[in-house]
Coordinates of C-alpha atoms in Angstrom, one line a residue:
M1 CA 22.7 18.1 -9.1
R2 CA 22.0 17.1 -5.5
V3 CA 18.5 17.1 -4.4
L4 CA 17.0 16.9 -1.0
G5 CA 13.4 15.4 -1.1
I6 CA 10.4 15.1 1.3
E7 CA 7.6 13.0 1.6
T8 CA 4.6 13.7 3.9
S9 CA 1.6 13.0 2.1
C10 CA 0.0 10.7 4.6
D11 CA 1.2 8.7 7.3
E12 CA 5.2 8.1 6.8
T13 CA 7.7 11.0 6.7
G14 CA 10.5 10.3 4.5
L15 CA 13.9 12.0 3.9
A16 CA 16.3 11.8 1.3
I17 CA 19.2 13.1 -0.5
Y18 CA 19.4 12.0 -4.3
D19 CA 22.4 13.2 -6.4
S20 CA 22.0 12.9 -10.3
E21 CA 26.0 11.6 -10.7
L22 CA 26.3 9.7 -7.5
G23 CA 22.8 8.3 -7.0
L24 CA 20.9 7.8 -3.7
L25 CA 23.2 9.4 -0.7
A26 CA 20.9 8.5 1.9
H27 CA 17.4 8.2 3.2
A28 CA 15.3 7.9 6.2
L29 CA 11.4 7.1 6.8
F30 CA 9.7 7.1 10.0
S31 CA 6.0 5.3 9.9
Q32 CA 3.1 6.2 12.2
I33 CA 1.6 2.8 11.4
D34 CA 1.8 2.3 15.4
M35 CA 0.2 5.7 16.4
H36 CA -2.8 4.8 14.0
I37 CA -3.6 1.0 14.6
P38 CA -6.0 1.9 17.6
Y39 CA -7.9 3.9 15.5
G40 CA -8.2 1.2 12.4
G41 CA -6.7 3.8 9.9
V42 CA -4.9 7.1 9.4
V43 CA -6.4 9.9 11.6
P44 CA -5.2 13.1 9.4
E45 CA -4.4 15.7 12.6
L46 CA -2.7 12.9 14.4
A47 CA -0.5 12.4 11.0
S48 CA 0.1 16.1 10.7
R49 CA 1.2 16.8 13.8
D50 CA 3.8 13.7 13.8
H51 CA 5.0 15.1 10.7
V52 CA 6.0 18.3 12.4
R53 CA 7.9 16.5 15.0
K54 CA 9.8 14.3 12.8
L55 CA 10.4 16.3 10.0
L56 CA 13.7 18.6 11.2
P57 CA 15.4 15.5 13.1
L58 CA 15.0 13.2 10.0
T59 CA 16.2 16.2 7.6
K60 CA 19.3 16.6 10.2
Q61 CA 20.1 12.6 9.9
V62 CA 20.1 12.2 6.2
M63 CA 22.2 15.5 5.7
A64 CA 24.7 13.9 8.2
E65 CA 24.6 10.6 6.6
A66 CA 25.0 11.8 2.9
D67 CA 28.1 14.1 4.3
S68 CA 26.2 17.2 3.2
K69 CA 25.9 20.8 4.5
A70 CA 23.4 23.1 3.1
E71 CA 25.8 24.5 0.1
D72 CA 25.9 21.0 -1.0
I73 CA 22.4 20.9 -1.6
D74 CA 21.3 22.4 -5.0
A75 CA 17.4 22.2 -4.7
I76 CA 14.6 21.0 -2.5
C77 CA 11.4 19.2 -3.6
Y78 CA 8.7 17.8 -1.9
T79 CA 5.5 16.2 -2.3
S80 CA 2.6 18.6 -3.4
G81 CA 0.0 16.2 -3.8
P82 CA -2.3 14.1 -3.7
G83 CA -2.8 13.3 -0.3
L84 CA -4.2 14.5 3.3
I85 CA -4.2 18.4 2.9
G86 CA -2.6 18.9 6.5
A87 CA 0.3 16.3 6.0
L88 CA 1.1 18.0 2.8
M89 CA 1.3 21.8 4.3
V90 CA 3.5 20.4 6.5
G91 CA 5.9 19.0 3.9
A92 CA 5.6 22.0 1.6
S93 CA 6.1 24.9 4.6
T94 CA 9.1 23.4 5.6
A95 CA 10.2 22.6 2.1
Q96 CA 10.1 26.0 1.5
A97 CA 11.6 27.7 4.5
L98 CA 14.4 25.5 3.7
A99 CA 14.9 26.4 0.0
L100 CA 14.3 30.5 1.5
A101 CA 16.8 29.9 4.3
W102 CA 19.4 28.4 2.0
D103 CA 18.4 30.4 -1.3
K104 CA 17.9 27.0 -3.2
P105 CA 15.0 26.5 -5.6
C106 CA 12.3 24.4 -5.0
L107 CA 9.9 22.0 -6.5
G108 CA 6.6 20.3 -5.6
V109 CA 6.1 16.9 -6.7
H110 CA 3.8 14.6 -8.0
H111 CA 3.0 11.8 -5.5
M112 CA 2.1 9.0 -7.7
E113 CA 4.7 10.1 -10.1
G114 CA 7.3 9.5 -7.3
H115 CA 6.2 5.7 -7.3
L116 CA 5.6 5.3 -10.8
L117 CA 9.7 6.1 -11.0
A118 CA 10.6 4.7 -7.9
P119 CA 12.0 1.4 -10.0
M120 CA 14.4 3.8 -11.6
L121 CA 16.4 3.7 -7.9
E122 CA 17.5 0.1 -8.9
K123 CA 20.4 -1.3 -10.4
T124 CA 18.8 -2.3 -13.6
P125 CA 16.0 0.4 -14.2
P126 CA 13.3 0.0 -16.7
E127 CA 13.9 1.8 -19.9
F128 CA 10.6 3.8 -21.4
P129 CA 8.0 2.8 -22.7
F130 CA 6.4 0.6 -20.4
V131 CA 3.0 0.1 -18.8
A132 CA 2.6 0.6 -14.8
L133 CA 0.4 -0.8 -12.5
L134 CA 0.4 1.8 -9.3
V135 CA -1.4 -0.1 -6.9
S136 CA -1.6 1.5 -3.3
G137 CA -3.8 2.8 -0.2
G138 CA -5.7 5.4 -2.4
H139 CA -4.9 4.5 -5.9
T140 CA -5.3 1.8 -8.3
Q141 CA -3.9 2.6 -11.7
L142 CA -3.2 1.4 -15.0
I143 CA -1.1 4.0 -17.3
D144 CA 1.0 3.9 -20.8
V145 CA 4.2 5.6 -20.2
Q146 CA 5.9 7.0 -22.9
G147 CA 8.4 8.9 -20.7
I148 CA 8.6 11.3 -17.6
G149 CA 5.4 13.3 -17.7
Q150 CA 4.2 11.5 -21.0
Y151 CA 1.3 9.2 -19.3
E152 CA -2.1 7.9 -20.6
M153 CA -4.6 6.9 -18.3
L154 CA -5.3 3.5 -19.4
G155 CA -7.9 2.2 -16.2
E156 CA -8.3 3.1 -12.6
S157 CA -10.5 1.9 -9.8
I158 CA -13.9 3.5 -9.8
D159 CA -14.3 3.0 -6.1
D160 CA -12.0 1.9 -3.7
A161 CA -8.3 1.4 -4.3
A162 CA -6.9 -2.3 -3.8
G163 CA -4.9 -1.0 -0.6
E164 CA -8.0 0.2 0.8
A165 CA -10.1 -2.9 0.0
F166 CA -7.2 -4.9 1.8
D167 CA -7.7 -2.6 5.0
K168 CA -11.7 -2.9 5.0
A169 CA -11.3 -6.9 4.1
A170 CA -8.9 -7.3 7.0
K171 CA -11.3 -5.1 9.4
M172 CA -14.1 -7.5 8.9
M173 CA -11.9 -10.6 9.8
G174 CA -10.3 -9.0 13.0
L175 CA -7.4 -8.4 11.5
P176 CA -5.2 -5.2 12.4
Y177 CA -4.4 -2.0 10.3
P178 CA -2.6 -2.0 7.8
G179 CA -4.6 -5.1 6.2
G180 CA -2.2 -6.0 3.5
P181 CA 0.4 -7.4 5.2
H182 CA -1.6 -9.2 7.9
I183 CA -3.9 -10.7 5.2
A184 CA -1.0 -12.0 3.5
R185 CA 0.2 -13.6 6.3
F186 CA -3.1 -15.7 7.2
A187 CA -3.0 -16.5 3.4
E188 CA 0.2 -18.7 3.8
R189 CA -2.0 -21.0 5.9
G190 CA -5.3 -21.0 4.0
T191 CA -6.6 -23.9 2.5
P192 CA -6.9 -23.4 -1.5
G193 CA -10.4 -23.7 -2.8
R194 CA -12.3 -23.6 0.2
Y195 CA -13.9 -20.2 -0.5
L196 CA -14.2 -18.8 -4.3
F197 CA -14.2 -15.0 -4.8
P198 CA -15.4 -13.1 -7.5
R199 CA -13.0 -11.5 -9.9
P200 CA -15.0 -7.9 -10.3
M201 CA -14.8 -6.4 -14.0
T202 CA -13.0 -9.0 -15.6
N203 CA -15.8 -10.7 -17.3
R204 CA -16.4 -7.3 -19.4
P205 CA -14.0 -5.3 -21.7
G206 CA -11.9 -2.7 -20.1
L207 CA -9.1 -1.8 -17.7
D208 CA -11.1 -0.1 -15.1
F209 CA -11.0 -1.6 -11.4
S210 CA -13.8 -2.1 -8.6
F211 CA -13.5 -3.7 -5.0
S212 CA -16.6 -2.6 -3.7
G213 CA -18.6 -5.4 -5.0
L214 CA -15.6 -7.9 -3.6
K215 CA -15.9 -6.3 -0.2
T216 CA -19.4 -7.2 0.5
F217 CA -18.7 -10.4 -0.5
T218 CA -16.0 -10.9 2.1
L219 CA -18.2 -9.3 4.7
N220 CA -21.1 -12.1 3.7
T221 CA -18.6 -14.9 3.7
V222 CA -17.4 -13.7 7.3
E223 CA -20.8 -13.5 8.6
A224 CA -21.7 -17.0 7.2
A225 CA -18.5 -18.5 8.9
K226 CA -19.2 -16.8 12.0
K227 CA -22.8 -18.1 12.0
A228 CA -21.7 -21.6 11.3
N229 CA -19.3 -21.4 14.7
S230 CA -21.6 -19.9 17.1
D231 CA -20.7 -16.4 16.0
E232 CA -16.9 -16.9 16.4
L233 CA -14.7 -16.7 13.3
T234 CA -12.0 -19.4 13.9
D235 CA -8.4 -18.7 12.9
E236 CA -8.7 -21.8 10.4
A237 CA -11.6 -19.7 8.7
R238 CA -9.7 -16.2 8.8
A239 CA -6.9 -18.0 6.8
D240 CA -9.2 -19.6 4.2
I241 CA -10.9 -16.1 3.7
A242 CA -8.0 -14.2 3.7
L243 CA -6.3 -16.7 0.9
A244 CA -9.4 -16.4 -1.0
F245 CA -9.5 -12.5 -0.9
Q246 CA -6.3 -12.2 -1.8
D247 CA -6.4 -14.4 -4.7
A248 CA -9.1 -12.6 -6.1
V249 CA -7.6 -9.1 -5.8
V250 CA -4.2 -10.6 -7.1
D251 CA -6.1 -12.4 -10.3
T252 CA -7.9 -9.4 -11.0
L253 CA -4.9 -7.3 -11.0
V254 CA -2.9 -9.7 -13.1
I255 CA -5.7 -9.9 -15.7
K256 CA -5.9 -6.3 -16.2
C257 CA -2.5 -6.0 -16.5
K258 CA -2.1 -8.6 -19.5
R259 CA -5.0 -7.1 -21.1
A260 CA -3.2 -3.5 -20.8
L261 CA 0.0 -4.9 -22.0
K262 CA -1.8 -6.7 -25.2
Q263 CA -3.6 -3.1 -25.9
T264 CA -0.2 -1.3 -25.8
G265 CA 1.9 -4.1 -27.3
R266 CA 4.7 -3.3 -24.7
K267 CA 6.6 -5.9 -23.5
K268 CA 7.9 -4.0 -20.2
L269 CA 5.6 -3.7 -16.9
V270 CA 6.6 -2.1 -13.7
I271 CA 4.2 -2.0 -10.3
A272 CA 4.6 0.0 -8.0
G273 CA 2.5 1.4 -4.6
G274 CA 2.5 -0.1 -1.2
V275 CA 0.4 -3.4 -2.7
S276 CA 3.4 -4.2 -5.3
A277 CA 5.1 -5.4 -2.2
N278 CA 2.7 -8.4 -2.2
K279 CA 4.5 -11.5 -2.7
D280 CA 1.8 -13.4 -4.5
L281 CA 1.4 -10.4 -7.2
R282 CA 5.1 -10.3 -7.6
E283 CA 5.1 -14.0 -8.5
K284 CA 1.7 -14.1 -10.7
L285 CA 3.1 -11.1 -12.7
E286 CA 6.4 -12.5 -13.4
A287 CA 4.9 -15.5 -14.4
I288 CA 2.8 -13.9 -17.2
M289 CA 5.5 -11.7 -18.1
T290 CA 7.8 -14.9 -19.2
G291 CA 5.3 -16.0 -20.7
M292 CA 4.9 -13.1 -23.1
G293 CA 8.5 -12.7 -23.2
G294 CA 8.6 -9.6 -21.2
Q295 CA 10.0 -8.4 -18.0
V296 CA 8.2 -7.0 -14.7
Y297 CA 10.2 -4.4 -12.7
Y298 CA 9.3 -2.8 -9.1
P299 CA 11.2 -1.2 -6.4
R300 CA 12.8 -2.9 -3.5
N301 CA 10.3 -3.3 -0.5
E302 CA 11.4 -0.3 1.4
F303 CA 10.7 2.2 -1.6
C304 CA 7.1 0.6 -2.2
T305 CA 5.5 2.4 0.6
D306 CA 5.6 6.3 0.5
N307 CA 9.4 7.4 1.0
G308 CA 11.5 10.4 0.3
A309 CA 14.0 8.7 -2.1
M310 CA 11.6 8.3 -4.7
I311 CA 10.4 12.1 -4.1
A312 CA 14.1 13.1 -4.7
Y313 CA 14.5 11.3 -7.9
A314 CA 11.5 12.3 -9.6
G315 CA 12.2 15.8 -8.4
C316 CA 15.6 15.7 -9.7
Q317 CA 14.5 14.7 -12.8
R318 CA 12.0 17.7 -13.0
L319 CA 14.6 20.2 -11.5
M320 CA 17.6 19.1 -14.2
A321 CA 15.0 19.8 -16.8
G322 CA 14.2 23.5 -15.7
H323 CA 11.0 22.8 -13.6
Q324 CA 10.9 25.0 -10.3
N325 CA 7.7 26.7 -8.2
D326 CA 8.0 29.9 -7.0
R327 CA 7.8 30.6 -3.2
Q328 CA 4.0 30.1 -2.8
I329 CA 3.2 27.2 -0.5
K330 CA 0.7 25.2 -2.5
V331 CA -0.8 22.0 -2.3
Q332 CA -3.1 20.0 -4.3
P333 CA -4.9 17.0 -2.3
R334 CA -6.1 16.0 -5.5
W335 CA -4.4 16.1 -8.6
P336 CA -4.4 13.8 -11.6
L337 CA -1.3 12.2 -12.9
T338 CA -2.1 13.1 -16.3
D339 CA -1.9 17.1 -15.6
L340 CA 1.7 17.1 -15.2
P341 CA 4.0 18.3 -18.3
P342 CA 6.2 16.0 -20.5
L343 CA 9.9 15.7 -20.4
A344 CA 10.2 15.5 -23.9
S345 CA 13.8 14.2 -23.4
S346 CA 12.7 11.1 -21.4
A347 CA 10.8 9.2 -23.9
K348 CA 12.3 6.3 -25.9
Q349 CA 10.4 5.1 -28.4

């Protein structure tokens, strides 16, 4: 089966063509980051309008790169949620219009299932079952994965997601949006131990996350550093705070992952989502998995952020199992991952 995948949940326009026998044939991605930087975050209306401008040109691009015509495409899938409602509507309406024009089946895909299955695009994909850490700008979740659609939520953030915490902490430090890459770069120059940040909710049982207190701690630390230097934050202090903040977030994620693995008895860990590209997080998770006799899996960096390839792959798996939608244009800005129906054949005990 050959599937055209469309991703427009937030500020990236992603297109891809995935073939169930040949693998990923083509993918293209346009990031709106430069457009949103002046506002310090994503402006939903601007995001929606830019998806309108970019979708058809990128569709033509991937069709050409995959040497595919309309008759070669067996189905179309798109991100149906969660995400920004306007951005989702652009992708959904385009996908349904193409499906109607080409007389093809169409399927709405869960954005986070796309992230969860993104490592399946790699040469050595994980086999079920495994524990997944989905960590992005909008979600921080630990999930026990038995198979596609067989998800048990182990823990999630009760306030801001880790990616949001990175963005807000970066803004406090005077760093641009998006915050994660900028904090990581400054952290490389930081002095270990100058600041010690708390590891929230690690001193109590459970697998939920909370980063709101860490943001407050960061703000107080930044203000104290400014006060000590004539109301200016030096690059040295900025680097030291960035390192302390990053260490606190990464250590918190690692501690909770280790707990989840012990609780479930799993030996495989998948990490996905934008924050999964963080080098320090990957290194620490690899170290604990080696110590536990297990293995960690993650997608290549270009598939950590939102992309069409993960939607095409996830959609293809469900389409081959007979799932498809009617011609109704429907999106779900809020959509629990655990609401998805299972594909029983995907589970391996």
